[in-house]
CSV table of C-alpha atoms in Angstrom, one decimal:
chain,number,residue,atom,x,y,z
Y,29,UNK,CA,83.7,-67.6,23.1
Y,30,UNK,CA,85.5,-69.6,20.5
Y,31,UNK,CA,83.4,-72.0,18.5
Y,32,UNK,CA,85.3,-75.2,17.8
Y,33,UNK,CA,84.9,-77.2,14.7
Y,34,UNK,CA,84.9,-81.1,15.2
Y,35,UNK,CA,85.3,-83.4,12.2
Y,36,UNK,CA,86.6,-86.8,13.3
Y,37,UNK,CA,87.3,-87.2,17.0
Y,38,UNK,CA,84.1,-86.3,18.8
Y,39,UNK,CA,85.2,-87.1,22.4
Y,40,UNK,CA,85.8,-83.4,23.1
Y,41,UNK,CA,82.3,-82.6,21.6
Y,42,UNK,CA,80.8,-85.1,23.9
Y,43,UNK,CA,82.5,-83.6,27.0
Y,44,UNK,CA,81.1,-80.2,26.0
Y,45,UNK,CA,77.6,-81.6,25.8
Y,46,UNK,CA,78.0,-83.2,29.3
Y,47,UNK,CA,79.2,-80.0,30.8
Y,48,UNK,CA,76.1,-78.2,29.5
Y,49,UNK,CA,77.5,-76.5,26.4
Y,50,UNK,CA,75.7,-76.2,23.0
Y,51,UNK,CA,77.1,-78.0,20.0
Y,52,UNK,CA,75.6,-77.8,16.5
Y,53,UNK,CA,75.1,-81.4,14.9
Y,54,UNK,CA,74.4,-82.6,11.4
Y,55,UNK,CA,71.3,-84.8,10.6
Y,56,UNK,CA,70.0,-86.1,7.3
Y,57,UNK,CA,67.6,-83.2,7.2
Y,58,UNK,CA,69.2,-80.0,8.6
Y,59,UNK,CA,71.8,-79.1,11.3
Y,60,UNK,CA,70.4,-79.0,14.9
Y,61,UNK,CA,71.5,-76.9,17.8
Y,62,UNK,CA,72.1,-79.6,20.4
Y,63,UNK,CA,72.4,-79.5,24.2
Y,64,UNK,CA,71.8,-81.9,27.1
Y,65,UNK,CA,68.1,-82.4,27.0
Y,66,UNK,CA,68.1,-83.3,30.8
Y,67,UNK,CA,69.8,-80.1,31.7
Y,68,UNK,CA,67.4,-77.2,32.2
Y,69,UNK,CA,70.1,-74.6,31.9
Y,70,UNK,CA,71.4,-76.0,28.7
Y,71,UNK,CA,67.9,-76.0,27.3
Y,72,UNK,CA,67.3,-72.4,28.4
Y,73,UNK,CA,70.5,-71.5,26.5
Y,74,UNK,CA,69.1,-73.2,23.4
Y,75,UNK,CA,66.0,-71.0,23.6
Y,76,UNK,CA,68.0,-67.9,24.2
Y,77,UNK,CA,70.7,-68.4,21.5
Y,78,UNK,CA,67.9,-69.3,18.9
Y,79,UNK,CA,65.5,-66.7,20.0
Y,80,UNK,CA,62.9,-69.3,20.2
Y,81,UNK,CA,59.7,-68.5,22.1
Y,82,UNK,CA,59.6,-70.7,25.3
Y,83,UNK,CA,56.0,-71.7,24.5
Y,84,UNK,CA,57.3,-73.9,21.7
Y,85,UNK,CA,58.4,-77.3,22.9
Y,86,UNK,CA,61.6,-79.1,21.9
Y,87,UNK,CA,62.2,-82.7,20.7
Y,88,UNK,CA,64.9,-85.0,22.0
Y,89,UNK,CA,67.3,-86.9,19.8
Y,90,UNK,CA,68.1,-90.3,21.0
Y,91,UNK,CA,70.4,-93.0,19.5
Y,92,UNK,CA,68.0,-95.9,19.0
Y,93,UNK,CA,64.3,-97.1,19.4
Y,94,UNK,CA,65.4,-99.0,22.5
Y,95,UNK,CA,65.6,-95.8,24.4
Y,96,UNK,CA,62.1,-94.5,23.7
Y,97,UNK,CA,60.8,-96.1,27.0
Y,98,UNK,CA,63.4,-94.1,29.1
Y,99,UNK,CA,61.7,-90.9,28.3
Y,100,UNK,CA,58.0,-91.8,27.4
Y,101,UNK,CA,55.1,-93.9,28.7
Y,102,UNK,CA,53.4,-95.6,27.4
Y,103,UNK,CA,55.0,-96.4,24.0
Y,104,UNK,CA,52.2,-97.9,21.8
Y,105,UNK,CA,53.3,-100.7,19.5
Y,106,UNK,CA,52.5,-98.5,16.6
Y,107,UNK,CA,55.1,-96.0,17.7
Y,108,UNK,CA,57.6,-98.8,18.0
Y,109,UNK,CA,56.7,-100.0,14.5
Y,110,UNK,CA,57.3,-96.5,13.0
Y,111,UNK,CA,60.6,-96.3,14.9
Y,112,UNK,CA,61.7,-99.7,13.6
Y,113,UNK,CA,60.8,-98.7,10.1
Y,114,UNK,CA,62.0,-95.1,9.8
Y,115,UNK,CA,64.8,-94.7,12.4
Y,116,UNK,CA,67.4,-93.6,12.0
Y,117,UNK,CA,65.5,-91.1,9.8
Y,118,UNK,CA,63.5,-88.0,9.4
Y,119,UNK,CA,60.5,-88.9,11.7
Y,120,UNK,CA,59.8,-87.2,15.1
Y,121,UNK,CA,57.3,-89.2,17.2
Y,122,UNK,CA,55.5,-87.3,19.9
Y,123,UNK,CA,54.5,-89.4,23.0
Y,124,UNK,CA,53.5,-88.8,26.5
Y,125,UNK,CA,56.5,-87.9,28.5
Y,126,UNK,CA,57.9,-89.2,31.7
Y,127,UNK,CA,58.9,-86.8,34.5
Y,128,UNK,CA,62.6,-87.3,33.7
Y,129,UNK,CA,62.2,-84.9,30.8
Y,130,UNK,CA,62.3,-81.3,32.2
Y,131,UNK,CA,59.3,-79.2,31.9
Y,132,UNK,CA,61.2,-76.6,29.9
Y,133,UNK,CA,61.8,-79.2,27.1
Y,134,UNK,CA,58.0,-79.8,27.0
Y,135,UNK,CA,57.0,-76.1,27.3
Y,136,UNK,CA,54.8,-77.1,30.2
Y,137,UNK,CA,53.0,-79.8,28.3
Y,138,UNK,CA,52.8,-83.5,28.9
Y,139,UNK,CA,54.3,-84.7,25.8
Y,140,UNK,CA,57.7,-84.8,24.1
Y,141,UNK,CA,59.0,-85.6,20.6
Y,142,UNK,CA,61.6,-88.2,20.1
Y,143,UNK,CA,63.9,-88.4,17.0
Y,144,UNK,CA,66.7,-90.7,16.0
Y,145,UNK,CA,68.8,-88.8,13.3
Y,146,UNK,CA,70.2,-90.7,10.4
Y,147,UNK,CA,73.7,-89.3,10.6
Y,148,UNK,CA,76.7,-91.4,11.8
Y,149,UNK,CA,78.6,-88.5,13.5
Y,150,UNK,CA,75.5,-87.4,15.6
Y,151,UNK,CA,74.6,-91.0,16.4
Y,152,UNK,CA,78.1,-91.4,17.6
Y,153,UNK,CA,77.9,-88.2,19.7
Y,154,UNK,CA,74.7,-89.4,21.3
Y,155,UNK,CA,76.4,-92.7,22.4
Y,156,UNK,CA,79.6,-91.0,23.6
Y,157,UNK,CA,77.7,-88.5,25.7
Y,158,UNK,CA,75.0,-91.0,27.0
Y,159,UNK,CA,72.5,-88.2,26.8
Y,160,UNK,CA,69.4,-87.2,24.9
Y,161,UNK,CA,69.9,-84.0,22.9
Y,162,UNK,CA,67.4,-81.2,22.8
Y,163,UNK,CA,68.2,-80.1,19.2
Y,164,UNK,CA,66.0,-77.7,17.3
Y,165,UNK,CA,67.3,-76.6,13.9
Y,166,UNK,CA,70.5,-74.7,14.2
Y,167,UNK,CA,69.2,-71.2,12.9
Y,168,UNK,CA,67.9,-68.1,14.5
Y,169,UNK,CA,64.1,-68.3,14.7
Y,170,UNK,CA,62.7,-67.2,11.4
Y,171,UNK,CA,65.9,-67.7,9.4
Y,172,UNK,CA,66.5,-70.6,6.9
Y,173,UNK,CA,67.4,-73.9,8.4
Y,174,UNK,CA,71.1,-74.6,7.8
Y,175,UNK,CA,72.2,-77.4,5.6
Y,176,UNK,CA,76.0,-77.0,6.1
Y,177,UNK,CA,78.4,-76.3,9.0
Y,178,UNK,CA,79.5,-73.1,7.3
Y,179,UNK,CA,75.9,-71.8,7.4
Y,180,UNK,CA,75.8,-72.7,11.2
Y,181,UNK,CA,79.1,-70.9,11.7
Y,182,UNK,CA,77.6,-68.0,9.9
Y,183,UNK,CA,74.7,-67.9,12.4
Y,184,UNK,CA,76.3,-68.8,15.6
Y,185,UNK,CA,80.1,-68.3,15.5
Y,186,UNK,CA,81.2,-67.1,19.0
Y,187,UNK,CA,77.8,-67.9,20.5
Y,188,UNK,CA,78.0,-71.6,20.8
Y,189,UNK,CA,80.8,-73.9,22.0
Y,190,UNK,CA,81.2,-76.2,18.9
Y,191,UNK,CA,80.0,-77.4,15.6
Y,192,UNK,CA,80.3,-80.9,14.3
Y,193,UNK,CA,81.1,-80.7,10.6
Y,194,UNK,CA,79.3,-83.6,8.9
Y,195,UNK,CA,79.2,-82.2,5.4
Y,196,UNK,CA,76.0,-81.1,3.7
Y,197,UNK,CA,72.7,-82.5,4.8
Y,198,UNK,CA,71.3,-85.0,2.3
Y,199,UNK,CA,67.6,-84.1,2.6
Y,200,UNK,CA,67.6,-80.5,3.6
Y,201,UNK,CA,64.0,-80.7,4.7
Y,202,UNK,CA,62.8,-81.0,8.5
Y,203,UNK,CA,61.5,-84.3,9.9
Y,204,UNK,CA,58.0,-85.2,9.8
Y,205,UNK,CA,56.3,-84.7,13.2
Y,206,UNK,CA,53.6,-87.1,14.3
Y,207,UNK,CA,51.6,-86.9,17.5
Y,208,UNK,CA,51.1,-90.6,18.7
Y,209,UNK,CA,50.3,-89.6,22.3
Y,210,UNK,CA,46.6,-90.2,21.6
Y,211,UNK,CA,44.4,-91.5,18.8
Y,212,UNK,CA,43.8,-90.7,16.0
Y,213,UNK,CA,47.4,-90.1,15.2
Y,214,UNK,CA,48.0,-86.7,13.8
Y,215,UNK,CA,50.6,-85.2,11.5
Y,216,UNK,CA,51.8,-81.9,13.2
Y,217,UNK,CA,54.3,-81.0,10.7
Y,218,UNK,CA,54.7,-82.4,7.1
Y,219,UNK,CA,58.3,-82.9,6.5
Y,220,UNK,CA,60.6,-85.4,4.6
Y,221,UNK,CA,58.2,-88.3,5.1
Y,222,UNK,CA,54.7,-88.2,3.6
Y,223,UNK,CA,51.6,-89.1,5.6
Y,224,UNK,CA,51.0,-91.8,3.1
Y,225,UNK,CA,54.4,-93.4,3.7
Y,226,UNK,CA,53.7,-93.4,7.5
Y,227,UNK,CA,50.3,-94.7,7.1
Y,228,UNK,CA,51.5,-97.5,4.9
Y,229,UNK,CA,54.1,-98.5,7.4
Y,230,UNK,CA,51.4,-98.7,10.1
Y,231,UNK,CA,49.2,-100.9,7.7
Y,232,UNK,CA,52.0,-103.3,7.4
Y,233,UNK,CA,51.9,-103.9,11.1
Y,234,UNK,CA,48.2,-104.4,11.1
Y,235,UNK,CA,46.5,-107.7,11.0
Y,236,UNK,CA,44.6,-107.6,7.7
Y,237,UNK,CA,42.5,-110.8,7.1
Y,238,UNK,CA,41.2,-111.4,3.5
Y,239,UNK,CA,38.0,-113.4,3.4
Y,240,UNK,CA,36.5,-114.9,0.3
Y,241,UNK,CA,34.2,-117.6,-0.8
Y,242,UNK,CA,31.0,-118.2,-2.8
Y,243,UNK,CA,27.5,-117.0,-1.9
Y,244,UNK,CA,25.9,-119.1,0.7
Y,245,UNK,CA,29.1,-120.2,2.3
Y,246,UNK,CA,28.6,-118.1,5.4
Y,247,UNK,CA,31.4,-115.4,5.1
Y,248,UNK,CA,29.3,-112.9,7.0
Y,249,UNK,CA,29.5,-114.9,10.2
Y,250,UNK,CA,33.2,-114.8,10.0
Y,251,UNK,CA,33.2,-111.1,9.4
Y,252,UNK,CA,31.0,-110.5,12.3
Y,253,UNK,CA,33.3,-112.4,14.6
Y,254,UNK,CA,36.2,-110.1,13.7
Y,255,UNK,CA,34.1,-107.0,13.7
Y,256,UNK,CA,33.1,-107.7,17.4
Y,257,UNK,CA,36.9,-107.9,18.2
Y,258,UNK,CA,37.3,-104.3,16.8
Y,259,UNK,CA,38.3,-105.1,13.3
Y,260,UNK,CA,37.5,-102.6,10.4
Y,261,UNK,CA,35.3,-104.6,7.9
Y,262,UNK,CA,35.8,-103.6,4.3
Y,263,UNK,CA,33.1,-104.9,2.0
Y,264,UNK,CA,34.7,-104.6,-1.5
Y,265,UNK,CA,31.2,-105.0,-3.2
Y,266,UNK,CA,30.0,-102.0,-1.2
Y,267,UNK,CA,33.2,-100.1,-2.1
Y,268,UNK,CA,32.7,-100.9,-5.8
Y,269,UNK,CA,29.0,-99.5,-5.7
Y,270,UNK,CA,30.1,-96.4,-3.8
Y,271,UNK,CA,32.7,-95.7,-6.5
Y,272,UNK,CA,30.1,-96.2,-9.2
Y,273,UNK,CA,28.3,-93.2,-7.6
Y,274,UNK,CA,31.2,-91.1,-6.5
Y,275,UNK,CA,34.2,-91.8,-8.6
Y,276,UNK,CA,34.1,-89.6,-11.8
Y,277,UNK,CA,37.6,-91.0,-12.7
Y,278,UNK,CA,36.5,-94.6,-12.7
Y,279,UNK,CA,33.4,-93.8,-14.6
Y,280,UNK,CA,35.4,-91.8,-17.2
Y,281,UNK,CA,37.5,-94.9,-17.8
Y,282,UNK,CA,34.5,-97.2,-18.0
Y,283,UNK,CA,32.8,-94.7,-20.5
Y,284,UNK,CA,35.9,-94.6,-22.6
Y,285,UNK,CA,35.9,-98.4,-23.0
Y,286,UNK,CA,32.1,-99.0,-22.9
Y,287,UNK,CA,30.5,-95.8,-24.4
Y,288,UNK,CA,27.3,-97.8,-25.0
Y,289,UNK,CA,26.8,-98.2,-21.3
Y,290,UNK,CA,26.1,-94.4,-21.0
Y,291,UNK,CA,23.2,-92.6,-22.2
Y,292,UNK,CA,23.5,-88.9,-22.5
Y,293,UNK,CA,26.5,-89.1,-20.1
Y,294,UNK,CA,24.5,-91.0,-17.5
Y,295,UNK,CA,25.8,-94.4,-16.4
Y,296,UNK,CA,23.3,-97.3,-17.1
Y,297,UNK,CA,24.4,-100.4,-15.0
Y,298,UNK,CA,22.1,-102.8,-16.7
Y,299,UNK,CA,23.4,-101.8,-20.1
Y,300,UNK,CA,26.9,-102.4,-18.9
Y,301,UNK,CA,25.8,-105.8,-17.5
Y,302,UNK,CA,24.4,-106.9,-20.7
Y,303,UNK,CA,27.7,-106.2,-22.5
Y,304,UNK,CA,30.1,-107.8,-20.2
Y,305,UNK,CA,28.2,-110.9,-19.1
Y,306,UNK,CA,27.9,-112.1,-22.5
Y,307,UNK,CA,31.6,-111.3,-23.5
Y,308,UNK,CA,34.3,-112.8,-21.4
Y,309,UNK,CA,37.0,-110.4,-22.8
Y,310,UNK,CA,34.8,-107.4,-22.1
Y,311,UNK,CA,34.3,-108.6,-18.5
Y,312,UNK,CA,38.0,-109.1,-18.1
Y,313,UNK,CA,38.7,-105.5,-19.3
Y,314,UNK,CA,36.1,-104.1,-17.0
Y,315,UNK,CA,37.6,-105.9,-14.0
Y,316,UNK,CA,41.1,-104.4,-14.9
Y,317,UNK,CA,39.5,-101.0,-14.6
Y,318,UNK,CA,37.3,-101.6,-11.4
Y,319,UNK,CA,39.7,-103.7,-9.5
Y,320,UNK,CA,42.4,-101.0,-9.7
Y,321,UNK,CA,40.0,-98.3,-8.2
Y,322,UNK,CA,38.6,-100.7,-5.6
Y,323,UNK,CA,42.1,-101.6,-4.5
Y,324,UNK,CA,43.2,-97.9,-4.2
Y,325,UNK,CA,40.1,-97.2,-2.1
Y,326,UNK,CA,40.6,-100.2,0.1
Y,327,UNK,CA,44.3,-99.0,0.7
Y,328,UNK,CA,42.8,-95.6,1.6
Y,329,UNK,CA,40.4,-97.0,4.1
Y,330,UNK,CA,43.2,-99.2,5.6
Y,331,UNK,CA,45.5,-96.1,6.0
Y,332,UNK,CA,42.7,-94.2,7.7
Y,333,UNK,CA,42.0,-97.0,10.1
Y,334,UNK,CA,45.8,-97.3,10.9
Y,335,UNK,CA,46.0,-93.6,11.6
Y,336,UNK,CA,43.1,-93.9,14.0
Y,337,UNK,CA,45.0,-96.4,16.0
Y,338,UNK,CA,43.3,-99.5,14.5
Y,339,UNK,CA,45.3,-102.8,14.6
Y,340,UNK,CA,42.9,-105.2,12.8
Y,341,UNK,CA,41.0,-105.2,9.5
Y,342,UNK,CA,39.2,-107.6,7.5
Y,343,UNK,CA,38.5,-107.5,3.7
Y,344,UNK,CA,35.5,-109.2,2.2
Y,345,UNK,CA,35.9,-109.8,-1.6
Y,346,UNK,CA,34.5,-112.3,-4.0
Y,347,UNK,CA,37.5,-111.4,-6.3
Y,348,UNK,CA,40.0,-111.2,-3.5
Y,349,UNK,CA,42.6,-113.2,-5.3
Y,350,UNK,CA,42.1,-112.2,-8.9
Y,351,UNK,CA,41.8,-108.6,-8.1
Y,352,UNK,CA,45.3,-108.5,-6.4
Y,353,UNK,CA,43.7,-107.2,-3.1
Y,354,UNK,CA,45.1,-110.3,-1.4
Y,355,UNK,CA,48.5,-108.8,-1.7
Y,356,UNK,CA,47.7,-106.3,1.1
Y,357,UNK,CA,46.5,-109.1,3.5
Y,358,UNK,CA,48.4,-110.8,6.2
Y,359,UNK,CA,46.7,-114.0,5.1
Y,360,UNK,CA,43.6,-115.0,3.3
Y,361,UNK,CA,40.8,-117.4,4.3
Y,362,UNK,CA,38.4,-119.2,1.9
Y,363,UNK,CA,35.0,-120.1,3.5
Y,364,UNK,CA,33.7,-123.2,1.8
Y,365,UNK,CA,30.5,-125.3,2.1
Y,366,UNK,CA,28.8,-128.1,0.1
Y,367,UNK,CA,26.5,-127.2,-2.7
Y,368,UNK,CA,23.4,-128.5,-0.8
Y,369,UNK,CA,24.2,-126.2,2.3
Y,370,UNK,CA,24.7,-123.2,0.0
Y,371,UNK,CA,21.5,-123.8,-2.0
Y,372,UNK,CA,19.5,-124.1,1.2
Y,373,UNK,CA,21.0,-121.0,2.7
Y,374,UNK,CA,20.3,-118.9,-0.3
Y,375,UNK,CA,16.8,-120.1,-0.7
Y,376,UNK,CA,16.1,-119.1,2.9
Y,377,UNK,CA,18.0,-115.9,2.8
Y,378,UNK,CA,16.8,-114.5,-0.5
Y,379,UNK,CA,13.3,-116.3,-0.7
Y,380,UNK,CA,14.1,-117.9,-4.1
Y,381,UNK,CA,13.3,-121.2,-5.7
Y,382,UNK,CA,15.7,-124.2,-5.4
Y,383,UNK,CA,16.3,-124.1,-9.2
Y,384,UNK,CA,17.4,-120.4,-9.2
Y,385,UNK,CA,19.6,-121.0,-6.1
Y,386,UNK,CA,21.3,-123.8,-7.8
Y,387,UNK,CA,21.9,-121.8,-10.9
Y,388,UNK,CA,23.7,-119.0,-8.8
Y,389,UNK,CA,25.8,-121.5,-7.0
Y,390,UNK,CA,26.9,-123.3,-10.2
Y,391,UNK,CA,27.8,-119.9,-11.9
Y,392,UNK,CA,30.4,-119.2,-9.3
Y,393,UNK,CA,33.8,-120.5,-8.7
Y,394,UNK,CA,34.2,-124.2,-7.4
Y,395,UNK,CA,35.2,-124.7,-3.8
Y,396,UNK,CA,38.5,-126.2,-5.1
Y,397,UNK,CA,39.5,-122.8,-6.3
Y,398,UNK,CA,39.5,-121.3,-2.7
Y,399,UNK,CA,41.3,-124.4,-1.5
Y,400,UNK,CA,44.1,-123.9,-4.1
Y,401,UNK,CA,44.5,-120.1,-3.8
Y,402,UNK,CA,43.7,-119.2,-0.3
Y,403,UNK,CA,46.3,-119.4,2.5
Y,404,UNK,CA,43.6,-121.1,4.7
Y,405,UNK,CA,40.2,-122.7,4.1
Y,406,UNK,CA,37.5,-123.4,6.6
Y,407,UNK,CA,34.5,-125.7,5.9
Y,408,UNK,CA,31.1,-124.3,7.1
Y,409,UNK,CA,28.5,-127.0,6.9
Y,410,UNK,CA,27.9,-127.3,10.6
Y,411,UNK,CA,26.1,-125.1,13.1
Y,412,UNK,CA,26.8,-121.4,13.5
Y,413,UNK,CA,28.2,-122.0,17.0
Y,414,UNK,CA,30.7,-124.7,15.6
Y,415,UNK,CA,31.7,-122.4,12.8
Y,416,UNK,CA,32.3,-119.4,15.1
Y,417,UNK,CA,34.5,-121.6,17.4
Y,418,UNK,CA,36.4,-123.0,14.4
Y,419,UNK,CA,36.8,-119.8,12.8
Y,420,UNK,CA,38.3,-118.1,15.9
Y,421,UNK,CA,40.7,-120.9,16.4
Y,422,UNK,CA,41.8,-120.7,12.7
Y,423,UNK,CA,42.4,-116.9,13.0
Y,424,UNK,CA,44.5,-117.2,16.2
Y,425,UNK,CA,46.6,-120.1,14.7
Y,426,UNK,CA,47.1,-118.3,11.3
Y,427,UNK,CA,48.2,-115.1,13.1
Y,428,UNK,CA,50.6,-117.2,15.4
Y,429,UNK,CA,52.1,-118.9,12.3
Y,430,UNK,CA,53.2,-115.6,11.1
Y,431,UNK,CA,51.8,-113.3,8.6
Y,432,UNK,CA,52.4,-113.5,4.9
Y,433,UNK,CA,53.8,-110.1,4.5
């Protein structure tokens, strides 16, 4: 068998694929050994030429995200989001397969991986042939994955019908493989894309509502509404207190700036409070440290929620705007209420005097701050039932208006 080399005109290579032949193709990662993914004999030949164990399934190359539903069902919105973000590119998405995909491709399983390679010649070949390619890396099993056509020729000259010479592969590392056939989503193979990059892309598709407001405004009721709808609720104050217990890195930074808040290496929260609450600049410096760590932890929680299949999250933070956490939100909502309403609620909630409740309210930001800095504000001076109705309506309208990010 003569192995033909194709460089410019790929029509002959497409005809070979249609006839069941094997043609090596370039991608942005490594060269693949491609055959018609719907042709059982072609797939058998791939296994045989590579020496690949038949228990290892193959993925399918397709030319665009629009073809995902040809071969898989269902295709979750999160999978479409990743395809939109990273395709063409080094990401293989595993989904539940339709029967159109031969069992041999799936190695007897119920799922199949889909990949859209970022190489113009292979994309052209996919479109010319009108077929999906079963295309594992073009190397004998156990050997180094090839990054050039010459290396493929060294491996398979005389054993396959053709090689599309697309030059050197730019990445040289296999695609990242993620199973999205069930939740939580799972990285099966770490490749050119990191799990963090993938999780961040999923987070960008999530509805992330930022809620803020002064004490006594009734934010908790709004949080409970979203929690009942399946949202992950992140309480930034609780995150901060967990970090005080568990983050040695954050405590080290605090100790470096405020050594007097530590006694024999043990953190004294009251001592720190005595320092910063009487010194505006010291409080600002503390916030620079703590806001950074809280933001990192919030992002970590959001990534985990996204990888678990979550689609909605709500962040509760007094310092939502000043901390910068609002930047990860789809939109922000400030919950406001009159001073008298807030004082009455705080007195009942915390069993404190009117004077002390008034002092706490006056020490916080005015309601005008939230009106000026949040994307939306909602007044909460009426009944709980009225607030819930109005809050649900606001969230729906805000989401329909288009997210900030």
